[in-house]
Short mmCIF file of C-alpha atoms in Angstrom, two decimals:
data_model
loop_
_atom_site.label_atom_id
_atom_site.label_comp_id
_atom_site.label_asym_id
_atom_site.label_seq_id
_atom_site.Cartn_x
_atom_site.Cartn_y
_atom_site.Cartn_z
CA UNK Q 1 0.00 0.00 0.00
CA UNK Q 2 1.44 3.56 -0.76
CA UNK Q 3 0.83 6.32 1.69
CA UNK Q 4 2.07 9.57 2.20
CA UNK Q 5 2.19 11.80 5.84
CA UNK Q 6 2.83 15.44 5.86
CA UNK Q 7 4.33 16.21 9.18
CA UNK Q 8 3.09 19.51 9.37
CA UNK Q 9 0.22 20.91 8.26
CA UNK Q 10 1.20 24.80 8.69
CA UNK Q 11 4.85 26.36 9.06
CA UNK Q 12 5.27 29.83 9.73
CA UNK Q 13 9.02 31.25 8.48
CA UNK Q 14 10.92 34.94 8.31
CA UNK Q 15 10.98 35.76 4.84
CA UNK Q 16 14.82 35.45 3.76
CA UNK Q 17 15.36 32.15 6.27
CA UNK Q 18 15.31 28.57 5.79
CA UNK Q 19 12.21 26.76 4.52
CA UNK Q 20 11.81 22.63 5.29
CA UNK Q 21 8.37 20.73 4.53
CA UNK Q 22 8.72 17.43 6.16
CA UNK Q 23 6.79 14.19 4.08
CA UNK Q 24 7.64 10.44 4.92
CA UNK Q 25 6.30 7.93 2.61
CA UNK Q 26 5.21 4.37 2.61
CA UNK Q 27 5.15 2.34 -0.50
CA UNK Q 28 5.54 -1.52 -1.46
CA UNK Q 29 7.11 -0.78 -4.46
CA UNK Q 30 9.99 1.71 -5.19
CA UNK Q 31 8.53 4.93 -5.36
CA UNK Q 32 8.58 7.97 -7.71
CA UNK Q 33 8.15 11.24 -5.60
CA UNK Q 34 6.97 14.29 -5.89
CA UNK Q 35 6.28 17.89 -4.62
CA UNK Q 36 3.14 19.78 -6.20
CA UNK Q 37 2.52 23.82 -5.14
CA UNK Q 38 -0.78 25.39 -5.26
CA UNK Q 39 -1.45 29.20 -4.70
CA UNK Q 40 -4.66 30.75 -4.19
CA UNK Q 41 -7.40 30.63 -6.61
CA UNK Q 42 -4.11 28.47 -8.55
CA UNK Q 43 -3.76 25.50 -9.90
CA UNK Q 44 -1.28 22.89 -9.01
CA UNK Q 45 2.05 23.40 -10.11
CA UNK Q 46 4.98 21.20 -10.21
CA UNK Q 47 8.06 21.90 -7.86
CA UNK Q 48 10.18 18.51 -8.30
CA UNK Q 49 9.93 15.14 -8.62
CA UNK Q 50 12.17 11.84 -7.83
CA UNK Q 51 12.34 8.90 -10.01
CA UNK Q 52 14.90 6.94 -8.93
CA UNK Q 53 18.24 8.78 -10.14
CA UNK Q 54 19.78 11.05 -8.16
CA UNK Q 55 18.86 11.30 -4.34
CA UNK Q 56 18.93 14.58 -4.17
CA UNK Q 57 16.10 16.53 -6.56
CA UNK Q 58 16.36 19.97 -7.74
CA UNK Q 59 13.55 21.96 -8.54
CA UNK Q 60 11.67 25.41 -9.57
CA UNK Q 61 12.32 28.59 -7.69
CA UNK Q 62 14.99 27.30 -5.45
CA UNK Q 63 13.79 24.17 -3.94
CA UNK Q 64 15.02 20.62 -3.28
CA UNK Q 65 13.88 17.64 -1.76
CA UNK Q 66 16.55 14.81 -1.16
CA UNK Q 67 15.42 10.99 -1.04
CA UNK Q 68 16.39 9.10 1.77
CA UNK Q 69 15.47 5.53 1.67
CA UNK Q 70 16.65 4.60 5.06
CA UNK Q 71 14.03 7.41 6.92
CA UNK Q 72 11.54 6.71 3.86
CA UNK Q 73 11.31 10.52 4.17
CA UNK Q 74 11.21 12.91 0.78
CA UNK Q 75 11.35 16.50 2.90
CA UNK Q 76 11.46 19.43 0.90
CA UNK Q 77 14.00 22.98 1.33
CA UNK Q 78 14.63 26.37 0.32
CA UNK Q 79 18.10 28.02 1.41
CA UNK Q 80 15.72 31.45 2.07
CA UNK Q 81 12.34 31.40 1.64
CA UNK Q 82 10.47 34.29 -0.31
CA UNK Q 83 7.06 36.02 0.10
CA UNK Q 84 6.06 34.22 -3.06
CA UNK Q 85 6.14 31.28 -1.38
CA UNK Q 86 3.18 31.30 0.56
CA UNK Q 87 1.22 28.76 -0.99
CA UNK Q 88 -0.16 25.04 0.31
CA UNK Q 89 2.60 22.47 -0.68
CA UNK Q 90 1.47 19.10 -1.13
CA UNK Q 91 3.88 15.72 -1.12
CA UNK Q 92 2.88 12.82 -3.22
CA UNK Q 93 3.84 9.35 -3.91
CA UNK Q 94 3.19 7.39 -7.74
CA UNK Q 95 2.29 3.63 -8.05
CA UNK Q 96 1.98 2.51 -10.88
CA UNK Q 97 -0.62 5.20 -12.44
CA UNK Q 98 -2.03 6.34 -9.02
CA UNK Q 99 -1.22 9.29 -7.07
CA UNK Q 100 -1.25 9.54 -3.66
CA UNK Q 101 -1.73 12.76 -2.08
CA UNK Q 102 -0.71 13.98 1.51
CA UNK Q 103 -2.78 16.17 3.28
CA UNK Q 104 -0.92 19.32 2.87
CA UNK Q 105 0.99 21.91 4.24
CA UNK Q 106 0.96 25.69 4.29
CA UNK Q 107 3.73 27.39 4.61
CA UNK Q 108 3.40 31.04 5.84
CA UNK Q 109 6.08 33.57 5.12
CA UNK Q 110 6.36 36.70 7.50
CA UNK Q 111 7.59 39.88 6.25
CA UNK L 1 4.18 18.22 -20.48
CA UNK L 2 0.33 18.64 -21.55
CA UNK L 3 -1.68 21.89 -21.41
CA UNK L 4 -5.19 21.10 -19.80
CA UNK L 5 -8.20 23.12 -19.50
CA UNK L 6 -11.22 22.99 -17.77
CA UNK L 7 -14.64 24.38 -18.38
CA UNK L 8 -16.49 25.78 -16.52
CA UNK L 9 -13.89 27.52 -14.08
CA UNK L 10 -16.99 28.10 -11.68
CA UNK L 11 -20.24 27.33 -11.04
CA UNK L 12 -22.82 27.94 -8.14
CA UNK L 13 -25.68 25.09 -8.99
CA UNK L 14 -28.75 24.24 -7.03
CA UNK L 15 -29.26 21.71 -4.88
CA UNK L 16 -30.47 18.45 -7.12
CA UNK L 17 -28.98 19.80 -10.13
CA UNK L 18 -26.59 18.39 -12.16
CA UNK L 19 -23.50 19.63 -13.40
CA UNK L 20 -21.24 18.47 -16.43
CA UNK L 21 -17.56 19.74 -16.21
CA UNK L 22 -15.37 19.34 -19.42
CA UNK L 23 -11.41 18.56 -19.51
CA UNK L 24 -9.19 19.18 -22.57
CA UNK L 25 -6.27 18.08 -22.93
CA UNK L 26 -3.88 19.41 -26.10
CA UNK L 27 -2.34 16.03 -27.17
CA UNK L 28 -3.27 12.63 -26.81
CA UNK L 29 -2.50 10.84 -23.80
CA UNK L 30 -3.43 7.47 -22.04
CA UNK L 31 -4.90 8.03 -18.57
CA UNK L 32 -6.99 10.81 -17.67
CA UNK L 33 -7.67 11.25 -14.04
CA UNK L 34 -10.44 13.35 -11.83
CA UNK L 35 -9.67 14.60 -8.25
CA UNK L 36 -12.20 16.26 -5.83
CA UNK L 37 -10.72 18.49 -3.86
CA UNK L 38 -12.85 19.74 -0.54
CA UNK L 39 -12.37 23.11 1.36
CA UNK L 40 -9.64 23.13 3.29
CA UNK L 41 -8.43 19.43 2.18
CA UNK L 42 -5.99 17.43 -0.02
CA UNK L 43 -6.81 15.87 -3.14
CA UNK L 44 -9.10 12.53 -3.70
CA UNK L 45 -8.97 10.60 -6.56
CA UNK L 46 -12.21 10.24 -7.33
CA UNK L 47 -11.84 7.49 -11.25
CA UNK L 48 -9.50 6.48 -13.56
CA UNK L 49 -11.13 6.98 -17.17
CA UNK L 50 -9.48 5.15 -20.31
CA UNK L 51 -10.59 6.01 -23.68
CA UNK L 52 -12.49 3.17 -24.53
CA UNK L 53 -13.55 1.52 -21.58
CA UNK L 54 -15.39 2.30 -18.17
CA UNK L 55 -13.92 4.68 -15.80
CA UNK L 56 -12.74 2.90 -12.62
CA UNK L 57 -13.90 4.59 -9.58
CA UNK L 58 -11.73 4.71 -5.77
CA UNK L 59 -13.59 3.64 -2.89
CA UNK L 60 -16.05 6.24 -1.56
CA UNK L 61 -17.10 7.23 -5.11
CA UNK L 62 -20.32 5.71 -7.84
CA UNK L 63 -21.11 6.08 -11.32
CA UNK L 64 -24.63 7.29 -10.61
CA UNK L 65 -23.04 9.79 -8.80
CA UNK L 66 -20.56 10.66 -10.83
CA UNK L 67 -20.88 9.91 -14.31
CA UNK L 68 -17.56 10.27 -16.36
CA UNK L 69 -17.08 9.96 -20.32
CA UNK L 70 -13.89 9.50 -22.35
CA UNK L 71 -15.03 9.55 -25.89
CA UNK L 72 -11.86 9.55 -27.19
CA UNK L 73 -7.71 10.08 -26.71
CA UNK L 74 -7.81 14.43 -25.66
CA UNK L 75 -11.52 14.87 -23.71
CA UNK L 76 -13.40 13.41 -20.94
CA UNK L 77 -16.29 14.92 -19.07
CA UNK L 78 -17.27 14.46 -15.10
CA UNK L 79 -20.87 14.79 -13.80
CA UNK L 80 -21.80 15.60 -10.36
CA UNK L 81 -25.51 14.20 -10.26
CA UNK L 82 -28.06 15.25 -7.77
CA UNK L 83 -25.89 17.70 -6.31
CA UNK L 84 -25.97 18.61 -2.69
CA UNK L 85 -23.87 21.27 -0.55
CA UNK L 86 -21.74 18.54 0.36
CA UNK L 87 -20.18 18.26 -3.16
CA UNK L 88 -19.39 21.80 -3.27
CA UNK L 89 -15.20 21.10 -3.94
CA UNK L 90 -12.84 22.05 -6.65
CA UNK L 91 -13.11 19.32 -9.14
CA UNK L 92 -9.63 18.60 -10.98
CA UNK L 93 -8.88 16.93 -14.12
CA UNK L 94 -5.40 15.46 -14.90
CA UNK L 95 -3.46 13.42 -17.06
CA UNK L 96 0.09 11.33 -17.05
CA UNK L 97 2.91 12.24 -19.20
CA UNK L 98 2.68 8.89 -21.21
CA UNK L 99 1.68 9.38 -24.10
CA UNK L 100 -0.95 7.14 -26.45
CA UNK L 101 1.22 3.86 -26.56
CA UNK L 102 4.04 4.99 -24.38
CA UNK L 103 4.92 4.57 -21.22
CA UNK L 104 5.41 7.83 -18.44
CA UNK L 105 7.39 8.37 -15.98
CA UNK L 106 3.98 8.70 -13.48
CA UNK L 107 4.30 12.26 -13.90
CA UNK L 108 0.47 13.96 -13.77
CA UNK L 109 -0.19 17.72 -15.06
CA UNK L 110 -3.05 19.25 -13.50
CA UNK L 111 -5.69 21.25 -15.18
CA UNK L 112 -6.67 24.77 -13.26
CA UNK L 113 -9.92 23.03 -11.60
CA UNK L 114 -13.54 23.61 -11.92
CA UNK L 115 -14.63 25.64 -8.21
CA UNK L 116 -18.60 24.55 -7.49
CA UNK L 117 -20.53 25.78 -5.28
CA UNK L 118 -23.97 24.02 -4.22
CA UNK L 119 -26.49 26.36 -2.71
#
C-alpha cells in the first residue's frame, strides 16, 4: 500500500530564512516522488519530482527535496524562503498510475 | 508536459442539479484522471477513465453519482448528479505524461480546476 504523511500541516518562516516541509512515505514498491505547489485561486504546479536517479532533486524557484530511503522521508527545502512562497505544498507518492496525495501543508512567510 | 483546460472555471448550482464539467487536454495521452478536492483538504482521486472503456472509480465514489465519459484520446467529461452542498469542492482533471502507446514516468499535469458551489 502507498501512503504519504505530511508532518506539518502549517509552518510559519521569516521571509529570507530557511524553509523545510517534512513528508515520509510508505510504499511496497519503489517509489517515484513528488512535490506539487498550489497558490490561491491556482492550480497545481509542479516543484520537483524523484524517479529513482539522483537522491537529491532539484527543482523550480529554489527548492530541493533529497530521497532518503533509510528514513523513507522525501522533505522538501529552500536556502531562504520568499514572500512568493506562501502557498499550500502538497507531497505525493506514484504507483503505478495512481497518485497519492498527503494532506498538505501551508507554509506562511512573514515579512 | 500537456496543457489542460477545464470548463467551466466556476459554477454555483442548485441543490439536485446536475452539473457536467469538461477537460481538454492538447495532445493525446493514455490516462486521464479526476480529483475532488474539498475546502480546506488534499486531493481525492475520485476514477480512472481510459478512452475506450469504463472509468474505474476509488472507494467512496459511484457512477450514478458521478458519471464520467472518455469519448476519445484528448476529452473526458465528469458529472456531479443530484448535487448537494456537500459536493461543493474544486473538481480537478489530470493526465500522465505517457503518451498514447508509451509509457510515463507517473508524472500527472493538472488542469486549473472547476470551483462549485452548491447552494
Amino acid at each position: 500500500a502507498q501512503s504519504v504523511t505530511q508532518l506539518d500541516s502549517h509552518v510559519s518562516v521569516s521571509e529570507g530564512t530557511p524553509v523545510l516541509l517534512r513528508c515520509n512515505y510508505s510504499s511496497s514498491y519503489s517509489p517515484s516522488l513528488f512535490w506539487y505547489v498550489q497558490h490561491p485561486n491556482k492550480g497545481l504546479q509542479l516543484l520537483l519530482k524523484y524517479t529513482s536517479a539522483a537522491t537529491l532533486v532539484k527543482g523550480i524557484n529554489g527548492f530541493e527535496a533529497e530521497f532518503k530511503k533509510s528514513e523513507t522521508s522525501f522533505h522538501l527545502t529552500k536556502p531562504s524562503a520568499h514572500m512568493s512562497d506562501a502557498a499550500e505544498y502538497f507531497c505525493v507518492v506514484s504507483a503505478g498510475n495512481q497518485f497519492y496525495f498527503g494532506t498538505g501543508t501551508s507554509l506562511t512567510v512573514i515579512p | 508536459s500537456a496543457v489542460i483546460s477545464q470548463k467551466p472555471s466556476r459554477d454555483i448550482c442548485q441543490r439536485g442539479t446536475s452539473l457536467t464539467i469538461q477537460c481538454q487536454v492538447d495532445s493525446q495521452v493514455t490516462m486521464m484522471f479526476w480529483y475532488r478536492q474539498q475546502p480546506g483538504q488534499s486531493l481525492t482521486l475520485i476514477a480512472t477513465a481510459n478512452q475506450g472503456s469504463e472509468a474505474t472509480y476509488e472507494s467512496g465514489f459511484v457512477i450514478d453519482k458521478f458519471p464520467i465519459s472518455r469519448p476519445n484520446l484528448t476529452f473526458s467529461t465528469l458529472t456531479v448528479s443530484n448535487m448537494s452542498p456537500e459536493d461543493s469542492s474544486i473538481y480537478l482533471c489530470s493526465v500522465d505524461d505517457g503518451k498514447y502507446g508509451l509509457a510515463g514516468t507517473n508524472e500527472q499535469f493538472f488542469g486549473p480546476g472547476t470551483r462549485l458551489t452548491v447552494l
